[in-house]
Tab-separated table of C-alpha atoms in Angstrom:
chain	number	residue	atom	x	y	z
A	29	UNK	CA	70.554	-6.916	207.775
A	30	UNK	CA	67.277	-5.646	208.959
A	31	UNK	CA	66.199	-2.353	207.440
A	32	UNK	CA	63.055	-1.801	209.461
A	33	UNK	CA	60.009	-3.426	211.131
A	34	UNK	CA	56.624	-1.952	211.718
A	35	UNK	CA	53.369	-3.052	213.383
A	36	UNK	CA	49.873	-1.811	214.035
A	37	UNK	CA	47.419	-2.665	216.842
A	38	UNK	CA	49.854	-4.708	218.928
A	39	UNK	CA	49.645	-4.704	222.710
A	40	UNK	CA	49.900	-1.064	223.942
A	41	UNK	CA	50.614	0.242	220.425
A	42	UNK	CA	47.495	1.029	218.577
A	43	UNK	CA	48.724	3.198	215.694
A	44	UNK	CA	51.364	2.176	213.191
A	45	UNK	CA	54.762	2.174	214.586
A	46	UNK	CA	58.006	1.789	212.667
A	47	UNK	CA	61.515	0.959	214.020
A	48	UNK	CA	63.997	1.920	211.286
A	49	UNK	CA	67.714	1.050	211.260
A	50	UNK	CA	68.273	2.927	207.995
A	51	UNK	CA	70.626	5.932	208.103
A	52	UNK	CA	70.913	8.699	205.527
A	53	UNK	CA	74.165	9.506	203.809
A	54	UNK	CA	74.343	12.715	205.836
A	55	UNK	CA	73.981	11.062	209.299
A	56	UNK	CA	77.368	11.325	210.920
A	57	UNK	CA	76.907	8.379	213.247
A	58	UNK	CA	79.303	7.928	216.270
A	59	UNK	CA	79.615	4.350	215.373
A	60	UNK	CA	77.497	1.309	215.159
A	61	UNK	CA	76.903	1.585	211.360
A	62	UNK	CA	77.785	-0.649	208.409
A	63	UNK	CA	77.283	-0.328	204.607
A	64	UNK	CA	75.133	-3.321	203.746
A	65	UNK	CA	75.589	-5.245	200.448
A	66	UNK	CA	72.829	-3.232	198.902
A	67	UNK	CA	74.740	-0.026	199.536
A	68	UNK	CA	72.514	1.286	202.239
A	69	UNK	CA	73.976	2.554	205.509
A	70	UNK	CA	72.447	0.523	208.255
A	71	UNK	CA	72.707	0.874	212.100
A	72	UNK	CA	74.044	-2.077	214.023
A	73	UNK	CA	72.519	-0.781	217.309
A	74	UNK	CA	69.188	0.795	218.270
A	75	UNK	CA	68.353	1.677	221.854
A	76	UNK	CA	64.864	2.312	223.244
A	77	UNK	CA	64.266	4.444	226.364
A	78	UNK	CA	61.281	5.435	228.353
A	79	UNK	CA	59.487	5.412	231.671
A	80	UNK	CA	58.459	2.135	233.326
A	81	UNK	CA	55.205	0.839	231.717
A	82	UNK	CA	55.673	3.095	228.664
A	83	UNK	CA	55.850	0.162	226.172
A	84	UNK	CA	59.568	-0.425	225.648
A	85	UNK	CA	59.186	-4.211	225.940
A	86	UNK	CA	56.115	-3.980	223.570
A	87	UNK	CA	58.296	-2.170	221.052
A	88	UNK	CA	60.586	-5.190	220.933
A	89	UNK	CA	57.896	-7.986	221.052
A	90	UNK	CA	56.556	-7.584	217.487
A	91	UNK	CA	59.977	-8.319	215.872
A	92	UNK	CA	60.482	-11.347	218.184
A	93	UNK	CA	56.992	-12.651	217.222
A	94	UNK	CA	57.367	-11.917	213.542
A	95	UNK	CA	60.563	-13.882	213.241
A	96	UNK	CA	59.144	-16.742	215.305
A	97	UNK	CA	55.985	-16.733	213.191
A	98	UNK	CA	57.902	-16.968	209.907
A	99	UNK	CA	60.205	-19.657	211.244
A	100	UNK	CA	58.279	-21.627	213.773
A	101	UNK	CA	54.527	-21.222	213.474
A	102	UNK	CA	54.092	-24.509	211.513
A	103	UNK	CA	55.906	-26.664	214.096
A	104	UNK	CA	55.307	-24.461	217.178
A	105	UNK	CA	51.554	-24.547	217.015
A	106	UNK	CA	48.990	-27.282	216.874
A	107	UNK	CA	46.337	-26.871	214.300
A	108	UNK	CA	43.658	-25.790	216.747
A	109	UNK	CA	45.783	-23.428	218.786
A	110	UNK	CA	45.304	-19.673	218.597
A	111	UNK	CA	48.194	-17.461	217.251
A	112	UNK	CA	50.010	-15.846	220.171
A	113	UNK	CA	49.259	-12.222	218.867
A	114	UNK	CA	47.800	-9.729	221.321
A	115	UNK	CA	45.924	-6.680	219.933
A	116	UNK	CA	45.390	-3.515	221.926
A	117	UNK	CA	42.673	-4.117	224.514
A	118	UNK	CA	40.729	-1.310	223.072
A	119	UNK	CA	40.737	-2.890	219.575
A	120	UNK	CA	40.635	-6.660	220.306
A	121	UNK	CA	38.391	-7.398	217.344
A	122	UNK	CA	40.670	-5.476	214.861
A	123	UNK	CA	43.429	-7.430	213.137
A	124	UNK	CA	47.118	-6.801	213.938
A	125	UNK	CA	49.479	-5.888	211.191
A	126	UNK	CA	53.195	-6.496	210.856
A	127	UNK	CA	55.812	-5.511	208.254
A	128	UNK	CA	59.566	-6.050	207.988
A	129	UNK	CA	62.156	-5.330	205.357
A	130	UNK	CA	65.711	-6.518	205.258
A	131	UNK	CA	68.527	-7.923	203.023
A	132	UNK	CA	70.484	-11.168	202.905
A	133	UNK	CA	74.256	-11.411	202.502
A	134	UNK	CA	73.856	-11.216	198.764
A	135	UNK	CA	72.252	-7.878	198.931
A	136	UNK	CA	68.759	-9.137	197.965
A	137	UNK	CA	66.131	-7.009	199.694
A	138	UNK	CA	63.044	-8.749	200.922
A	139	UNK	CA	59.772	-7.322	202.401
A	140	UNK	CA	57.233	-9.234	204.417
A	141	UNK	CA	53.705	-8.211	205.396
A	142	UNK	CA	51.125	-10.074	207.403
A	143	UNK	CA	47.762	-9.229	208.909
A	144	UNK	CA	46.102	-11.515	211.377
A	145	UNK	CA	43.900	-12.106	214.342
A	146	UNK	CA	44.567	-14.683	217.050
A	147	UNK	CA	42.227	-16.887	215.038
A	148	UNK	CA	43.882	-16.832	211.659
A	149	UNK	CA	46.060	-15.169	209.101
A	150	UNK	CA	43.963	-12.755	206.865
A	151	UNK	CA	46.794	-11.589	204.512
A	152	UNK	CA	50.353	-12.566	204.013
A	153	UNK	CA	52.723	-11.498	201.330
A	154	UNK	CA	56.446	-11.710	200.526
A	155	UNK	CA	58.227	-9.307	198.096
A	156	UNK	CA	61.613	-9.335	196.557
A	157	UNK	CA	63.321	-6.283	195.251
A	158	UNK	CA	65.082	-6.244	191.799
A	159	UNK	CA	64.624	-2.958	190.033
A	160	UNK	CA	61.468	-2.616	192.144
A	161	UNK	CA	59.516	-4.851	194.613
A	162	UNK	CA	57.513	-7.618	193.039
A	163	UNK	CA	55.611	-10.358	194.906
A	164	UNK	CA	56.985	-13.871	195.590
A	165	UNK	CA	53.583	-14.806	196.957
A	166	UNK	CA	50.403	-13.259	198.109
A	167	UNK	CA	47.906	-15.107	200.388
A	168	UNK	CA	44.469	-13.716	201.167
A	169	UNK	CA	41.591	-15.307	203.123
A	170	UNK	CA	38.352	-15.406	201.092
A	171	UNK	CA	35.506	-15.371	203.627
A	172	UNK	CA	32.950	-16.357	200.994
A	173	UNK	CA	34.707	-19.679	200.201
A	174	UNK	CA	36.476	-19.989	203.505
A	175	UNK	CA	39.755	-20.753	201.710
A	176	UNK	CA	42.949	-19.024	200.928
A	177	UNK	CA	43.610	-17.469	197.555
A	178	UNK	CA	47.322	-17.764	196.953
A	179	UNK	CA	49.408	-16.226	194.077
A	180	UNK	CA	52.981	-17.338	193.570
A	181	UNK	CA	55.819	-15.963	191.500
A	182	UNK	CA	59.118	-17.884	191.655
A	183	UNK	CA	58.308	-19.351	195.064
A	184	UNK	CA	58.101	-22.904	193.850
A	185	UNK	CA	55.535	-24.307	196.405
A	186	UNK	CA	53.232	-26.933	194.920
A	187	UNK	CA	49.777	-25.162	194.697
A	188	UNK	CA	48.052	-28.262	196.043
A	189	UNK	CA	50.251	-28.316	199.089
A	190	UNK	CA	50.234	-24.527	199.560
A	191	UNK	CA	46.418	-24.568	199.623
A	192	UNK	CA	46.596	-26.741	202.734
A	193	UNK	CA	48.378	-23.990	204.749
A	194	UNK	CA	46.850	-23.823	208.246
A	195	UNK	CA	45.106	-20.628	209.242
A	196	UNK	CA	47.513	-20.321	212.168
A	197	UNK	CA	50.745	-20.807	210.263
A	198	UNK	CA	52.919	-18.759	207.943
A	199	UNK	CA	53.068	-19.905	204.278
A	200	UNK	CA	56.910	-19.509	204.641
A	201	UNK	CA	57.095	-21.706	207.697
A	202	UNK	CA	54.912	-24.235	205.969
A	203	UNK	CA	56.919	-24.277	202.740
A	204	UNK	CA	60.148	-24.645	204.606
A	205	UNK	CA	58.869	-27.965	205.881
A	206	UNK	CA	58.435	-29.069	202.324
A	207	UNK	CA	62.093	-28.045	201.421
A	208	UNK	CA	61.256	-24.966	199.387
A	209	UNK	CA	64.603	-23.161	198.960
A	210	UNK	CA	63.324	-19.703	199.159
A	211	UNK	CA	61.417	-20.451	202.448
A	212	UNK	CA	64.466	-22.323	203.845
A	213	UNK	CA	66.627	-19.340	203.085
A	214	UNK	CA	64.311	-16.932	204.895
A	215	UNK	CA	64.015	-19.127	208.039
A	216	UNK	CA	67.800	-19.265	208.514
A	217	UNK	CA	67.815	-15.817	210.142
A	218	UNK	CA	69.503	-15.883	213.588
A	219	UNK	CA	67.586	-14.268	216.316
A	220	UNK	CA	68.926	-14.203	219.844
A	221	UNK	CA	66.474	-12.752	222.429
A	222	UNK	CA	65.416	-12.621	226.006
A	223	UNK	CA	61.926	-11.609	225.268
A	224	UNK	CA	58.856	-13.322	223.920
A	225	UNK	CA	55.098	-12.695	223.836
A	226	UNK	CA	54.960	-13.169	227.671
A	227	UNK	CA	57.754	-10.625	228.373
A	228	UNK	CA	61.277	-10.631	229.444
A	229	UNK	CA	62.935	-14.005	230.472
A	230	UNK	CA	63.928	-13.984	234.101
A	231	UNK	CA	67.468	-14.421	235.351
A	232	UNK	CA	67.219	-17.702	237.331
A	233	UNK	CA	68.839	-21.156	237.487
A	234	UNK	CA	67.125	-22.214	234.275
A	235	UNK	CA	68.800	-19.201	232.529
A	236	UNK	CA	72.199	-20.267	233.819
A	237	UNK	CA	71.537	-23.825	232.793
A	238	UNK	CA	70.564	-22.677	229.276
A	239	UNK	CA	73.543	-20.420	228.909
A	240	UNK	CA	75.954	-23.179	230.272
A	241	UNK	CA	74.501	-25.766	227.887
A	242	UNK	CA	74.939	-23.347	224.920
A	243	UNK	CA	78.553	-22.698	225.781
A	244	UNK	CA	79.254	-26.368	226.440
A	245	UNK	CA	78.184	-27.138	222.906
A	246	UNK	CA	80.367	-24.273	221.237
A	247	UNK	CA	84.007	-24.396	222.221
A	248	UNK	CA	84.892	-21.402	220.128
A	249	UNK	CA	82.247	-19.031	221.683
A	250	UNK	CA	82.881	-20.456	225.136
A	251	UNK	CA	86.535	-19.253	224.899
A	252	UNK	CA	85.285	-15.888	223.734
A	253	UNK	CA	82.885	-15.670	226.615
A	254	UNK	CA	85.622	-16.611	229.192
A	255	UNK	CA	87.957	-13.967	227.663
A	256	UNK	CA	85.312	-11.241	227.832
A	257	UNK	CA	84.143	-11.973	231.428
A	258	UNK	CA	87.747	-12.152	232.604
A	259	UNK	CA	88.497	-8.842	231.072
A	260	UNK	CA	85.582	-7.015	232.487
A	261	UNK	CA	86.854	-6.718	236.073
A	262	UNK	CA	84.439	-9.193	237.601
A	263	UNK	CA	87.102	-10.953	239.659
A	264	UNK	CA	87.030	-14.034	237.469
A	265	UNK	CA	90.148	-15.760	236.414
A	266	UNK	CA	88.317	-18.435	234.501
A	267	UNK	CA	84.898	-20.142	234.049
A	268	UNK	CA	84.482	-23.873	234.035
A	269	UNK	CA	81.459	-25.841	232.858
A	270	UNK	CA	80.503	-29.223	234.414
A	271	UNK	CA	77.608	-31.539	234.131
A	272	UNK	CA	75.637	-31.961	237.344
A	273	UNK	CA	72.938	-34.267	238.348
A	274	UNK	CA	69.405	-32.765	238.678
A	275	UNK	CA	67.007	-34.651	241.010
A	276	UNK	CA	63.614	-35.510	239.648
A	277	UNK	CA	60.719	-33.272	240.521
A	278	UNK	CA	58.167	-34.358	243.134
A	279	UNK	CA	55.935	-36.971	241.679
A	280	UNK	CA	58.359	-37.835	238.805
A	281	UNK	CA	59.577	-41.381	238.424
A	282	UNK	CA	62.892	-42.197	240.255
A	283	UNK	CA	64.761	-42.636	236.935
A	284	UNK	CA	63.705	-39.162	235.703
A	285	UNK	CA	67.109	-37.770	237.121
A	286	UNK	CA	68.950	-35.863	234.385
A	287	UNK	CA	72.181	-33.992	233.960
A	288	UNK	CA	72.615	-30.341	233.109
A	289	UNK	CA	75.583	-28.106	232.512
A	290	UNK	CA	76.381	-25.582	235.215
A	291	UNK	CA	79.151	-22.864	235.451
A	292	UNK	CA	81.744	-22.361	238.073
A	293	UNK	CA	83.656	-19.137	238.516
A	294	UNK	CA	87.390	-19.557	239.110
A	295	UNK	CA	89.077	-17.051	241.414
A	296	UNK	CA	92.645	-16.569	242.484
A	297	UNK	CA	93.424	-15.124	245.836
A	298	UNK	CA	96.333	-12.841	246.795
A	299	UNK	CA	98.361	-15.846	247.993
A	300	UNK	CA	97.894	-17.586	244.552
A	301	UNK	CA	95.338	-20.117	245.733
A	302	UNK	CA	92.622	-21.093	243.242
A	303	UNK	CA	89.040	-21.237	244.408
A	304	UNK	CA	85.962	-22.553	242.527
A	305	UNK	CA	82.598	-20.892	243.180
A	306	UNK	CA	79.310	-22.178	241.805
A	307	UNK	CA	77.651	-19.480	239.731
A	308	UNK	CA	74.617	-19.146	242.059
A	309	UNK	CA	77.121	-17.690	244.609
A	310	UNK	CA	78.478	-15.233	242.119
A	311	UNK	CA	77.026	-11.706	241.957
A	312	UNK	CA	73.838	-11.148	240.073
A	313	UNK	CA	75.800	-8.838	237.795
A	314	UNK	CA	78.143	-11.638	236.907
A	315	UNK	CA	75.360	-14.037	236.396
A	316	UNK	CA	73.575	-11.465	234.049
A	317	UNK	CA	76.732	-10.883	232.047
A	318	UNK	CA	77.204	-14.710	231.532
A	319	UNK	CA	73.574	-15.190	230.304
A	320	UNK	CA	73.716	-11.974	228.168
A	321	UNK	CA	76.733	-13.216	226.321
A	322	UNK	CA	74.940	-16.481	225.438
A	323	UNK	CA	72.407	-14.230	223.684
A	324	UNK	CA	74.857	-11.822	221.978
A	325	UNK	CA	77.798	-14.019	220.875
A	326	UNK	CA	75.584	-16.273	218.526
A	327	UNK	CA	74.321	-13.220	216.789
A	328	UNK	CA	77.729	-11.737	216.417
A	329	UNK	CA	79.164	-15.035	215.126
A	330	UNK	CA	76.410	-15.518	212.533
A	331	UNK	CA	75.365	-12.079	211.549
A	332	UNK	CA	71.931	-12.164	213.122
A	333	UNK	CA	69.861	-9.955	215.381
A	334	UNK	CA	70.059	-9.662	219.237
A	335	UNK	CA	66.852	-8.450	220.653
A	336	UNK	CA	67.454	-7.621	224.316
A	337	UNK	CA	64.942	-6.209	226.814
A	338	UNK	CA	66.388	-4.300	229.879
A	339	UNK	CA	69.919	-4.624	228.383
A	340	UNK	CA	71.712	-3.133	231.488
A	341	UNK	CA	69.640	-4.997	234.049
A	342	UNK	CA	71.909	-5.958	237.082
A	343	UNK	CA	74.938	-4.516	235.269
A	344	UNK	CA	76.905	-1.420	236.275
A	345	UNK	CA	76.255	1.529	233.905
A	346	UNK	CA	79.994	1.522	232.769
A	347	UNK	CA	79.470	-2.075	231.448
A	348	UNK	CA	77.145	-0.781	228.724
A	349	UNK	CA	79.843	0.645	226.405
A	350	UNK	CA	82.208	-2.409	226.265
A	351	UNK	CA	79.333	-4.772	225.788
A	352	UNK	CA	77.608	-2.663	223.073
A	353	UNK	CA	81.022	-2.037	221.377
A	354	UNK	CA	81.029	-5.701	220.362
A	355	UNK	CA	78.516	-4.676	217.700
A	356	UNK	CA	80.629	-1.715	216.562
A	357	UNK	CA	83.977	-3.500	216.207
A	358	UNK	CA	84.461	-5.190	212.851
A	359	UNK	CA	86.722	-7.754	214.413
A	360	UNK	CA	83.909	-8.932	216.869
A	361	UNK	CA	81.052	-8.182	214.368
A	362	UNK	CA	82.324	-9.271	210.999
A	363	UNK	CA	78.914	-10.282	209.635
A	364	UNK	CA	76.801	-7.144	210.285
A	365	UNK	CA	74.947	-8.392	213.420
A	366	UNK	CA	72.489	-5.901	214.838
A	367	UNK	CA	71.318	-5.269	218.396
A	368	UNK	CA	68.018	-3.706	219.263
A	369	UNK	CA	67.619	-3.137	223.019
A	370	UNK	CA	65.553	-1.384	225.701
A	371	UNK	CA	67.102	0.131	228.783
A	372	UNK	CA	66.707	2.756	231.552
A	373	UNK	CA	70.278	3.881	231.634
A	374	UNK	CA	70.759	7.345	230.064
A	375	UNK	CA	74.488	6.555	229.651
A	376	UNK	CA	73.653	4.722	226.416
A	377	UNK	CA	72.309	8.011	224.887
A	378	UNK	CA	75.819	9.594	224.560
A	379	UNK	CA	77.203	6.531	222.722
A	380	UNK	CA	74.735	6.437	219.909
A	381	UNK	CA	73.651	8.861	217.125
A	382	UNK	CA	70.225	10.551	217.406
A	383	UNK	CA	68.990	8.304	214.583
A	384	UNK	CA	69.824	5.251	216.694
A	385	UNK	CA	67.722	6.289	219.725
A	386	UNK	CA	64.013	5.603	220.098
A	387	UNK	CA	61.925	7.199	222.831
A	388	UNK	CA	58.797	5.534	224.065
A	389	UNK	CA	55.844	7.187	225.910
A	390	UNK	CA	52.443	6.039	226.956
A	391	UNK	CA	49.438	8.409	227.268
A	392	UNK	CA	45.809	7.205	228.090
A	393	UNK	CA	46.760	3.548	227.618
A	394	UNK	CA	48.411	4.075	224.185
A	395	UNK	CA	52.090	3.832	223.508
A	396	UNK	CA	53.956	5.773	220.918
A	397	UNK	CA	57.644	5.696	219.793
A	398	UNK	CA	59.689	8.065	217.944
A	399	UNK	CA	63.296	8.324	216.671
A	400	UNK	CA	65.259	11.106	218.325
A	401	UNK	CA	66.377	12.534	215.014
A	402	UNK	CA	62.716	13.272	214.045
A	403	UNK	CA	62.423	15.849	216.811
A	404	UNK	CA	62.995	19.474	215.815
A	405	UNK	CA	66.080	21.193	217.142
A	406	UNK	CA	68.018	18.109	218.288
A	407	UNK	CA	71.603	18.513	217.238
A	408	UNK	CA	74.068	15.699	216.603
A	409	UNK	CA	76.436	17.204	219.125
A	410	UNK	CA	74.042	17.620	221.905
A	411	UNK	CA	74.505	15.945	225.242
A	412	UNK	CA	71.636	13.619	224.735
A	413	UNK	CA	71.737	12.111	228.253
A	414	UNK	CA	71.661	15.458	230.067
A	415	UNK	CA	68.795	16.765	227.864
A	416	UNK	CA	66.848	13.490	228.186
A	417	UNK	CA	67.122	13.552	232.039
A	418	UNK	CA	66.069	17.187	232.134
A	419	UNK	CA	62.822	16.232	230.325
A	420	UNK	CA	63.632	18.053	227.058
A	421	UNK	CA	62.763	15.066	224.877
A	422	UNK	CA	59.848	13.556	227.006
A	423	UNK	CA	59.599	9.975	227.641
A	424	UNK	CA	60.661	10.211	231.300
A	425	UNK	CA	58.648	9.174	234.390
A	426	UNK	CA	56.055	11.675	235.636
A	427	UNK	CA	56.299	11.298	239.389
A	428	UNK	CA	55.132	13.119	242.560
A	429	UNK	CA	53.999	16.635	242.226
A	430	UNK	CA	54.796	16.847	238.464
A	431	UNK	CA	52.565	13.877	237.737
A	432	UNK	CA	49.639	15.289	239.624
A	433	UNK	CA	50.154	18.618	238.008
A	434	UNK	CA	49.793	17.103	234.549
A	435	UNK	CA	46.694	15.103	235.332
A	436	UNK	CA	43.531	16.369	233.554
């Protein structure tokens, strides 16, 4: 389970920003909390709210990037490619920093730290906690020799091979390719997300194809998806998946035609007749729920992280609670999966504890985020939604007369 992640000089966030899922013993959460194997109380849901352009997506991107970098930088980047990390435009020449802490199913706590530019990794370190944190490896760039100085302690990576690590790749991702057990263990983390360094993935035919293909390969999760969509009053009796032919693009060879999976909604009319409707004719909300479940159910099944930008996009506000409750119910979340989401719907505020809510605001091109329980005077029994919409907490749009009044 993830304890926290933090970052400095990443996109619109210039100062160090931490997103913590840890709860104190005194925090009387309304739900969405599990006791981790280490004994810590950890949230299984975090929601971030703020005005358009405040930096909510940028609050999620660092975690998506960090997990990708640890898992996929060796295979995902060619040796000459830059690292897809984007510093604040006011500090482009200053390295970006990332940190994350979490624990595995055995209760072993790990901490990972990396500092980099788009050109290269400058510092990378992995720590494991026993009585206290001790390093597993530390990697530092030596500008004088233009090589990496690497210290290891129970990592098991051949020093000769380790010294060949590319400037744009994680040592963990590299070691995993050599079969190093610690590295393989750390790269098995499940991340399901609709956001990457370029932003939120759009809801289009490709998203439907991808979701349909996923469910076609997993019969158990397909049945769970069908049960959930049928129970959410979307007019669906069933969902069927079929392979369809996709014509080649203009200029492609004639034999480039391929097959993809595509969903059909099954509807039953009043007279008992059954009708099949291709999903592009279904409502945008139904399509969004279908794609969203392809991102949530794998995390729930494996105990991973779901990182979802604009969680309620195209969904009715009343759909937020039943979907979010999947992460609160031990029957649907037996392995401690966690969801970190951004949204605009204030309804989510009254579902969560103040320690599970982050507010995001941007001022003079710099974003900042804070946890609601760090604000003085916020009570656990407050109507968070009403107070947020009234402007009591900040992080709301400044529009019209109010925006002009607050201009310098």
